[in-house]
mmCIF file of C-alpha atoms and ligand atoms in Angstrom:
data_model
loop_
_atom_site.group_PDB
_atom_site.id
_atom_site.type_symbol
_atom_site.label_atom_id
_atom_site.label_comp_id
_atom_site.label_asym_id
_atom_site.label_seq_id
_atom_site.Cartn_x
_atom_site.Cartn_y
_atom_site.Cartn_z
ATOM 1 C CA UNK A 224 57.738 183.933 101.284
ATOM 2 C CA UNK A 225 59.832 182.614 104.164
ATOM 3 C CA UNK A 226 63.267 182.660 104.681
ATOM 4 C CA UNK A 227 65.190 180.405 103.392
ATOM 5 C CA UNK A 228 67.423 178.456 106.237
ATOM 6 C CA UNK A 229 71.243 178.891 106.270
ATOM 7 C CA UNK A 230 74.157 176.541 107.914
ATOM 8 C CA UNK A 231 73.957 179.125 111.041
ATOM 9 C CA UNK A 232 69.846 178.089 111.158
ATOM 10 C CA UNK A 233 70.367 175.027 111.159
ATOM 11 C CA UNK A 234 73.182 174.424 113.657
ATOM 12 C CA UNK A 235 71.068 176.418 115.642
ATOM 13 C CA UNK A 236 67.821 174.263 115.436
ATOM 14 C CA UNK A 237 70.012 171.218 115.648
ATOM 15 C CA UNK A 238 71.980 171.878 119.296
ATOM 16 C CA UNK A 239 75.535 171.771 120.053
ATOM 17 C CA UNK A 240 76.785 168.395 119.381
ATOM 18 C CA UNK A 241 79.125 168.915 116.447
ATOM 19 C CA UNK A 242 78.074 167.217 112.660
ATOM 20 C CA UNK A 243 81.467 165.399 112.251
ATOM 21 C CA UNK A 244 80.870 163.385 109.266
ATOM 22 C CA UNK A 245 78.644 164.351 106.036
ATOM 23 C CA UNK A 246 77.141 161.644 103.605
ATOM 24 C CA UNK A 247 75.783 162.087 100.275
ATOM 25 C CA UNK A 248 73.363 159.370 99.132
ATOM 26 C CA UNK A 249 72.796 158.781 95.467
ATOM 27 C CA UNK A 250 70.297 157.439 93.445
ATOM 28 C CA UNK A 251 67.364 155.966 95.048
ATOM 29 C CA UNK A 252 69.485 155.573 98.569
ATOM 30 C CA UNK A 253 67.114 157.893 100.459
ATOM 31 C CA UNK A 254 66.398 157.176 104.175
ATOM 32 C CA UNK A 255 68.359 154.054 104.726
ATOM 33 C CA UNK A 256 70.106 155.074 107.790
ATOM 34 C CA UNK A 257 68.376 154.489 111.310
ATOM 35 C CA UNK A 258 68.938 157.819 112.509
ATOM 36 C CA UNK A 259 68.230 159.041 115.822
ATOM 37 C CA UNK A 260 67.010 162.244 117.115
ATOM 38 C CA UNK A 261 67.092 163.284 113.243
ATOM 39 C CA UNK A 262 65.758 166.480 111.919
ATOM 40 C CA UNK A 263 64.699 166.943 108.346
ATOM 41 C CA UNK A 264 64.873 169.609 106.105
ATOM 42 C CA UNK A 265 63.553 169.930 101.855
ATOM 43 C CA UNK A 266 66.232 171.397 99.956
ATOM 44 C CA UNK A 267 63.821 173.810 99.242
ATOM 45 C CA UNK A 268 64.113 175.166 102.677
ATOM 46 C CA UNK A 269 67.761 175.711 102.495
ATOM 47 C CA UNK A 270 69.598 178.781 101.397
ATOM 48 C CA UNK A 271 71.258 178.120 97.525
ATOM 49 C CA UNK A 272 70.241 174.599 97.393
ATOM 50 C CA UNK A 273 69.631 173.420 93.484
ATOM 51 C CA UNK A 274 66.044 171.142 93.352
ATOM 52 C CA UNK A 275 66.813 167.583 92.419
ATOM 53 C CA UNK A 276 65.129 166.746 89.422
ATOM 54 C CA UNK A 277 65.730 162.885 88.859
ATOM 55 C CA UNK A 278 63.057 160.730 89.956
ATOM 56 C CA UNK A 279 63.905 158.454 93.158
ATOM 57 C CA UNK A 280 66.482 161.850 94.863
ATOM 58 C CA UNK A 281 64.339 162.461 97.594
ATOM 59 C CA UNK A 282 66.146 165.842 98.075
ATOM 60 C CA UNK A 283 66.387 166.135 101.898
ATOM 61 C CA UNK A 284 69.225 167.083 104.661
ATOM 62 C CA UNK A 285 68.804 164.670 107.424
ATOM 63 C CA UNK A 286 71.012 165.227 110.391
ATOM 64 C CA UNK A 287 70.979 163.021 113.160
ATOM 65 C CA UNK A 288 72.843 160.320 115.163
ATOM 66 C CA UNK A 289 73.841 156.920 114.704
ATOM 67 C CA UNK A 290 75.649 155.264 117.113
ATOM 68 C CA UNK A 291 76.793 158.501 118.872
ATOM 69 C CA UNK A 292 78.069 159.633 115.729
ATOM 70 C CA UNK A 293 76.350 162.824 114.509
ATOM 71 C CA UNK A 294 75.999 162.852 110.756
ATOM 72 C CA UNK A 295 74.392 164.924 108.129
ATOM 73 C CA UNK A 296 72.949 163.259 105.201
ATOM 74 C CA UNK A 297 72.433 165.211 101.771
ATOM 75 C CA UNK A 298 70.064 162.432 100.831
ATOM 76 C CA UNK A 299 69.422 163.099 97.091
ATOM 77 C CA UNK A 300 72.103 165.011 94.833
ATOM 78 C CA UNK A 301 71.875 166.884 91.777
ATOM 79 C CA UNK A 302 74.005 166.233 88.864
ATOM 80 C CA UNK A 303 76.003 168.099 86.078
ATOM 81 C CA UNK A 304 73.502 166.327 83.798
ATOM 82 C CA UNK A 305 70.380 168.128 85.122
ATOM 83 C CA UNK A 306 71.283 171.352 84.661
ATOM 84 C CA UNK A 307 74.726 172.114 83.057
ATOM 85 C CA UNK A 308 76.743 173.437 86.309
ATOM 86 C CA UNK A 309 79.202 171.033 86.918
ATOM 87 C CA UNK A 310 79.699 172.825 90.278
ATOM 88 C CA UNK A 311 75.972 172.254 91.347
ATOM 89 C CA UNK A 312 76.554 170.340 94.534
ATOM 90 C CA UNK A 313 78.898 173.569 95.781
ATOM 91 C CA UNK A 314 76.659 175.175 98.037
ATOM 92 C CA UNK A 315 75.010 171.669 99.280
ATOM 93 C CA UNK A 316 78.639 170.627 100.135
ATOM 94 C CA UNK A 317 79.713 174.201 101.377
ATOM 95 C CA UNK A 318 76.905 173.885 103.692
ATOM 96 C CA UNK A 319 77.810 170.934 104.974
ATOM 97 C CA UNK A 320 81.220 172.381 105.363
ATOM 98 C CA UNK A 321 80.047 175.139 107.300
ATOM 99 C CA UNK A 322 77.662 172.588 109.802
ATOM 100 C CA UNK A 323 81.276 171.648 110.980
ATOM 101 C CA UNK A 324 81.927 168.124 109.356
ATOM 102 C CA UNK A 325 85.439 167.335 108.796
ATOM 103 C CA UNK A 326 85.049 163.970 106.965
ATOM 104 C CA UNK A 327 82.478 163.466 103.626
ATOM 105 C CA UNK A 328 81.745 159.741 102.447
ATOM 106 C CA UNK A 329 79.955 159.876 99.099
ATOM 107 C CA UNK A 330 78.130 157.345 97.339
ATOM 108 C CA UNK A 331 76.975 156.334 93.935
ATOM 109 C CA UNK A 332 75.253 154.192 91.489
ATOM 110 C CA UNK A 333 77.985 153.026 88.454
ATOM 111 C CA UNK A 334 78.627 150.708 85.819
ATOM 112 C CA UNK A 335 81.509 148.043 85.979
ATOM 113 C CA UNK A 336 84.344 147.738 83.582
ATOM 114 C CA UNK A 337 85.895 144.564 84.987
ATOM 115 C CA UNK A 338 84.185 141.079 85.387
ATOM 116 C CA UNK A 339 85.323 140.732 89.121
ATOM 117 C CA UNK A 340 83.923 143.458 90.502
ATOM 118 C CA UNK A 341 80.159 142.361 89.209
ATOM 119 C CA UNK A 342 76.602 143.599 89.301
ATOM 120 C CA UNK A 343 75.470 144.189 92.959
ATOM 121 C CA UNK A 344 78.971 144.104 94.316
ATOM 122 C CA UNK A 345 80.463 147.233 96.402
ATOM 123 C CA UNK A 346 83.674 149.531 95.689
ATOM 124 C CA UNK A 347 85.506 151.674 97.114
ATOM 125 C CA UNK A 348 86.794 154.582 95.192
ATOM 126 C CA UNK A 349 90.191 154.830 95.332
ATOM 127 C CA UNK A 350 91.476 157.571 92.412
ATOM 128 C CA UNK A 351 88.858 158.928 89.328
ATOM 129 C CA UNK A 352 89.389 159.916 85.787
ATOM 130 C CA UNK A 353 87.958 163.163 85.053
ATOM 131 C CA UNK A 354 86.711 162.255 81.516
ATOM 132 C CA UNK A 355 84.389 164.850 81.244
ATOM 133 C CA UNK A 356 86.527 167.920 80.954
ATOM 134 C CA UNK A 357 84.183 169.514 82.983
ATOM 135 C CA UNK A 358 85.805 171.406 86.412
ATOM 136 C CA UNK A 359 83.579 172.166 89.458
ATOM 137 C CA UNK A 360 86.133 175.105 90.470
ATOM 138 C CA UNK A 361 86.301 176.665 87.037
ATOM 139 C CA UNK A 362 85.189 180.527 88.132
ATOM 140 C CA UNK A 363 87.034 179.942 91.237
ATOM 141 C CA UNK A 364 88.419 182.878 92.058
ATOM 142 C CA UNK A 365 90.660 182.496 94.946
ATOM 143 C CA UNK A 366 94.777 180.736 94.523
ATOM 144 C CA UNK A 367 92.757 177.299 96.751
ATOM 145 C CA UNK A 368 91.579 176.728 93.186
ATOM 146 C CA UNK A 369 94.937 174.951 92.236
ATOM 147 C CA UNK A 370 93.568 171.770 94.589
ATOM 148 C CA UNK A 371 95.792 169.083 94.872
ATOM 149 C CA UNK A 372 94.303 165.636 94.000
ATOM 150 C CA UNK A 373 97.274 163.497 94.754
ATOM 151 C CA UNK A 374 95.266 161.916 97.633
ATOM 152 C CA UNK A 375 91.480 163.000 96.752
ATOM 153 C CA UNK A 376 90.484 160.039 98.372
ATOM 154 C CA UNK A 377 91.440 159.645 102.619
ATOM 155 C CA UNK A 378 93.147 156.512 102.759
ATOM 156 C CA UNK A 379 92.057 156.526 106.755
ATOM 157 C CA UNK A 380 88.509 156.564 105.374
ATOM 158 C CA UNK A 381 88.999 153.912 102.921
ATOM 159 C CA UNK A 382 90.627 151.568 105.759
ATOM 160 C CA UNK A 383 87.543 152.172 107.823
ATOM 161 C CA UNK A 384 85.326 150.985 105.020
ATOM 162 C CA UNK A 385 87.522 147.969 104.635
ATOM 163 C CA UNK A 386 87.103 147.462 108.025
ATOM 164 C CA UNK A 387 83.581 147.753 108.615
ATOM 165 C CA UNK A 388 83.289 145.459 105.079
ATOM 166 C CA UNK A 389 85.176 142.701 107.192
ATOM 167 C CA UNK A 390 82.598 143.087 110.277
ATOM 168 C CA UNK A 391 79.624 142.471 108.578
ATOM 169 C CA UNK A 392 81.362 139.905 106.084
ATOM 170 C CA UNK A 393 81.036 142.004 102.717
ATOM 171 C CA UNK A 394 83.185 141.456 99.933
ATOM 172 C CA UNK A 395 84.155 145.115 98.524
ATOM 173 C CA UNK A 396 86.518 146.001 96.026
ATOM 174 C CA UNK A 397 88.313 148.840 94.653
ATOM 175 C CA UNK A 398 89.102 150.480 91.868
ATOM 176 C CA UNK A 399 89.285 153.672 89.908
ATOM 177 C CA UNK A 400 86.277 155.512 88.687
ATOM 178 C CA UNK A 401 85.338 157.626 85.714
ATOM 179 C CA UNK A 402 83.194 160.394 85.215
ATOM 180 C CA UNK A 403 81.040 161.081 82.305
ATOM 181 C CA UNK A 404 78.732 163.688 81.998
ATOM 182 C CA UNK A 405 75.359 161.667 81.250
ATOM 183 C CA UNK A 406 72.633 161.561 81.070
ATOM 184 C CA UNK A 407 73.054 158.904 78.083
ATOM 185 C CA UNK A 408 74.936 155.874 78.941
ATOM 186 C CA UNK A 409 78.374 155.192 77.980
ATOM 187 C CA UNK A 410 78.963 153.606 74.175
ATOM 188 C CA UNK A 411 80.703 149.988 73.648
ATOM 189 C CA UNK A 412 83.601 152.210 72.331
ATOM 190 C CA UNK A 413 84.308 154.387 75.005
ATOM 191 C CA UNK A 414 83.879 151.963 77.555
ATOM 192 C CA UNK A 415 86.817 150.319 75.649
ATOM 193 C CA UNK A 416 88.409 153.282 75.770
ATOM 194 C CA UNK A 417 88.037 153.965 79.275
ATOM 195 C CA UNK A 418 89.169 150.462 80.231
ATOM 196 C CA UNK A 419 92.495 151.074 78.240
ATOM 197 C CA UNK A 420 93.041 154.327 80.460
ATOM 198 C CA UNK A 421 92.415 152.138 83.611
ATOM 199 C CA UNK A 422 89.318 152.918 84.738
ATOM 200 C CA UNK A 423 87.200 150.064 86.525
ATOM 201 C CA UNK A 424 84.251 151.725 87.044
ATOM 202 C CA UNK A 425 81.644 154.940 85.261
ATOM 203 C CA UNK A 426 79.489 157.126 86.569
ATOM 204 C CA UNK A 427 77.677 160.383 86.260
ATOM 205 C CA UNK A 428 77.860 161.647 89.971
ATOM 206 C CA UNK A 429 81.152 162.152 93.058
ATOM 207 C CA UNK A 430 84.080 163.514 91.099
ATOM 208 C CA UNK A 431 82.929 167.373 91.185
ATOM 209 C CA UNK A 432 81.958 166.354 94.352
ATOM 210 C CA UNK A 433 85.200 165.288 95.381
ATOM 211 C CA UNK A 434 87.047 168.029 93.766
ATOM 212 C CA UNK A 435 84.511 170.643 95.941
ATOM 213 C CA UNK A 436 84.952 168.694 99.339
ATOM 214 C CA UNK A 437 88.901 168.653 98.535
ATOM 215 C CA UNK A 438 88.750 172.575 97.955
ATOM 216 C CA UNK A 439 86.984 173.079 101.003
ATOM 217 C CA UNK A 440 89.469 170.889 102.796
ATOM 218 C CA UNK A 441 87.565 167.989 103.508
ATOM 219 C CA UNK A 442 88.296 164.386 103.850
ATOM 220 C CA UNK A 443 86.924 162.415 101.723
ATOM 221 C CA UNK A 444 85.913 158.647 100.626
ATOM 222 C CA UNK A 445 83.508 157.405 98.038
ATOM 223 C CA UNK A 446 81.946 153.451 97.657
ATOM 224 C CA UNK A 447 80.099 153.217 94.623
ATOM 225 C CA UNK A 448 77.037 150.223 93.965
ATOM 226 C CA UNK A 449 77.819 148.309 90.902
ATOM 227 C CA UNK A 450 74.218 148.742 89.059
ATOM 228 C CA UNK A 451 75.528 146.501 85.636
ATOM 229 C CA UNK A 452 78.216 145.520 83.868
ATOM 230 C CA UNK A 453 79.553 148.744 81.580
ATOM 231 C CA UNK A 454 78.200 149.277 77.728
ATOM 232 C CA UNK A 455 79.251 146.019 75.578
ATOM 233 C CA UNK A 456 80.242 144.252 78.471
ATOM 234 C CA UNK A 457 77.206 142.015 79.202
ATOM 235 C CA UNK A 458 73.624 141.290 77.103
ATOM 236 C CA UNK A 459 71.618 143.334 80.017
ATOM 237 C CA UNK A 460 69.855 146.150 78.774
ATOM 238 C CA UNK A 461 71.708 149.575 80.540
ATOM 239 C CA UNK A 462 68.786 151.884 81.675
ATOM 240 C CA UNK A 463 68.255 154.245 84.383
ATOM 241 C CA UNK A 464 64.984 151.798 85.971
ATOM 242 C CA UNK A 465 67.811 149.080 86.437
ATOM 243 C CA UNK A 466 69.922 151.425 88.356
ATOM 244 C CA UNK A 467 67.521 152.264 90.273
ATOM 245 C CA UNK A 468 66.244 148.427 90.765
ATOM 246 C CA UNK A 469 69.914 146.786 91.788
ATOM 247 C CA UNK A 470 70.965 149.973 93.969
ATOM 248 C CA UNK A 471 67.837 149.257 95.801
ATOM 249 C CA UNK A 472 68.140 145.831 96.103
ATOM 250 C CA UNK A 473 71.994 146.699 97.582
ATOM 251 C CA UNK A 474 70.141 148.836 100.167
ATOM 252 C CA UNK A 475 70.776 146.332 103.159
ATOM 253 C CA UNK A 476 74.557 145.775 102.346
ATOM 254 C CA UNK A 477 75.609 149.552 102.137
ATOM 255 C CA UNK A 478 73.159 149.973 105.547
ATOM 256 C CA UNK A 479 75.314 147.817 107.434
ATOM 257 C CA UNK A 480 78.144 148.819 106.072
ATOM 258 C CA UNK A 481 77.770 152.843 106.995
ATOM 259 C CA UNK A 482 75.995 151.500 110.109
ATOM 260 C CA UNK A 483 79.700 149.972 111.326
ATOM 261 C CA UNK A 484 81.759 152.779 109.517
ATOM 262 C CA UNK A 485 79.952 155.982 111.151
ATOM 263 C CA UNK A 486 80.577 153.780 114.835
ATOM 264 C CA UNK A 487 84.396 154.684 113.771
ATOM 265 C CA UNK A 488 83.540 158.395 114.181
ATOM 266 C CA UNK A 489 82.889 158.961 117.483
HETATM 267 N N1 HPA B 162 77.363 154.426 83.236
HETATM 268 C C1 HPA B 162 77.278 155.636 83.815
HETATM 269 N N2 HPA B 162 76.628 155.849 84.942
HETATM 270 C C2 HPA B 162 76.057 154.797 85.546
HETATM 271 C C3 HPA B 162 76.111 153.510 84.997
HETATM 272 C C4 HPA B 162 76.806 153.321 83.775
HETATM 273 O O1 HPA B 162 76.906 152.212 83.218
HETATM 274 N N3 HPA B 162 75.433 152.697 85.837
HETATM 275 C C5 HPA B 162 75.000 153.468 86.868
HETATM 276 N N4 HPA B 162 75.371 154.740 86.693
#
């Protein structure tokens, strides 16, 4: 069998420009950035990499440049949902880590708790509820365990998305999000629930993945696609088809909007 590729491969194959900035893409996101000079790699290829399961996770690193700014894409993610480890995306984000990126923007597909931040609208992140009781550094042996979350999300990073939002004329909002496990949707009650606690948004994906990049000292921001309004909140049927359909259809907005937010990283 051949060898599987690790971070010291790859920055190998790749040359010597340093990977400042990492982006994970979630559901059905894959290949929307115009990269240049890009090289691919399956997950399969890579050293500890988990397989995505979910239909429409392409499961690929991409690294490449757009507008002078190298980035490496983890274009397809697993979740805690697929196969019980809530720390699944460790070594995909460790390897990042070790490609040199200082800075991690995450994206995601979630439901909306409040009426003004609608279907097909754009948020950024700006604190989570960990609903799920579930830790990503639960094991962790070493005293960087005890991360500290006070600022989990860069607020440089979430001015630059604010910024590039104003150059291409996108609305964005922002507002906390909340992670449950999945993979079944949320119930009328809890979303209630949630709301009361101050959540504005719920999804299944970025808060282990925040809590990872934190431990591995990372900056990090996170703009999530507004699929549909939360359980109970509107008569639209939740399913995962749906998610799949409006993140899609969002495809141009978040395009420009990373387009003019990597520029930032020079
Ligand atoms: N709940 C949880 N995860 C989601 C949702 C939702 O309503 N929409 C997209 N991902």
């Amino acid at each position: 069998m051949k060898r599987k590729l690790n971070s010291k491969d790859i920055s190998q194959l790749i040359g010597n420009a340093p990977v400042r900035v990492g982006l994970v893409l979630g559901s059905g996101l894959g290949g929307i950035l115009p990269l240049k000079e890009v090289s691919e790699f399956d997950y399969e290829e890579l050293a500890d990499f988990d397989e995505t399961s979910v239909t429409g996770h392409q499961g690929k690193l991409m690294i490449g440049s757009i507008n002078e700014t190298k980035v490496a894409i983890l274009s397809g993610r697993t979740h805690y949902y697929e196969n019980g480890k809530s720390d699944t995306m460790r070594e995909p984000i460790e390897f990042l880590t070790k490609l040199g990126i200082s800075h991690l923007f995450l994206t995601n597909a979630a439901g909306s708790l409040k009426q003004n931040i609608p279907t097909g609208s754009l948020m950024v992140i700006k604190d989570h509820i960990n609903f799920s009781g579930l830790n990503p550094l639960i094991g962790e042996k070493s005293e960087e365990r005890f991360v500290n979350l006070t600022k989990a999300y860069n607020n440089g990073m979430i001015e630059a998305i604010f910024t590039a939002a104003k150059e291409n004329n996108l609305k964005i909002s922002q507002g906390v999000y909340a992670w449950f496990s999945g993979p079944s949707f949320e119930t009328p009650a809890e979303i209630k629930a949630l709301n009361m606690l101050g959540a504005d948004a719920v999804g299944m994906s970025t808060v282990p993945e925040t809590i990872l990049a934190n431990f591995f000292g990372l900056k990090v921001a996170a703009i999530s696609i507004i699929t549909n309004m939360a359980a109970g909140l509107s008569e639209e049927k939740i399913s995962h088809d749906q998610t799949k359909h409006i993140a899609k259809s969002c495809e141009k907005k978040l395009q420009k909007l990373l387009i003019s937010l990597l520029r930032n990283f020079k």
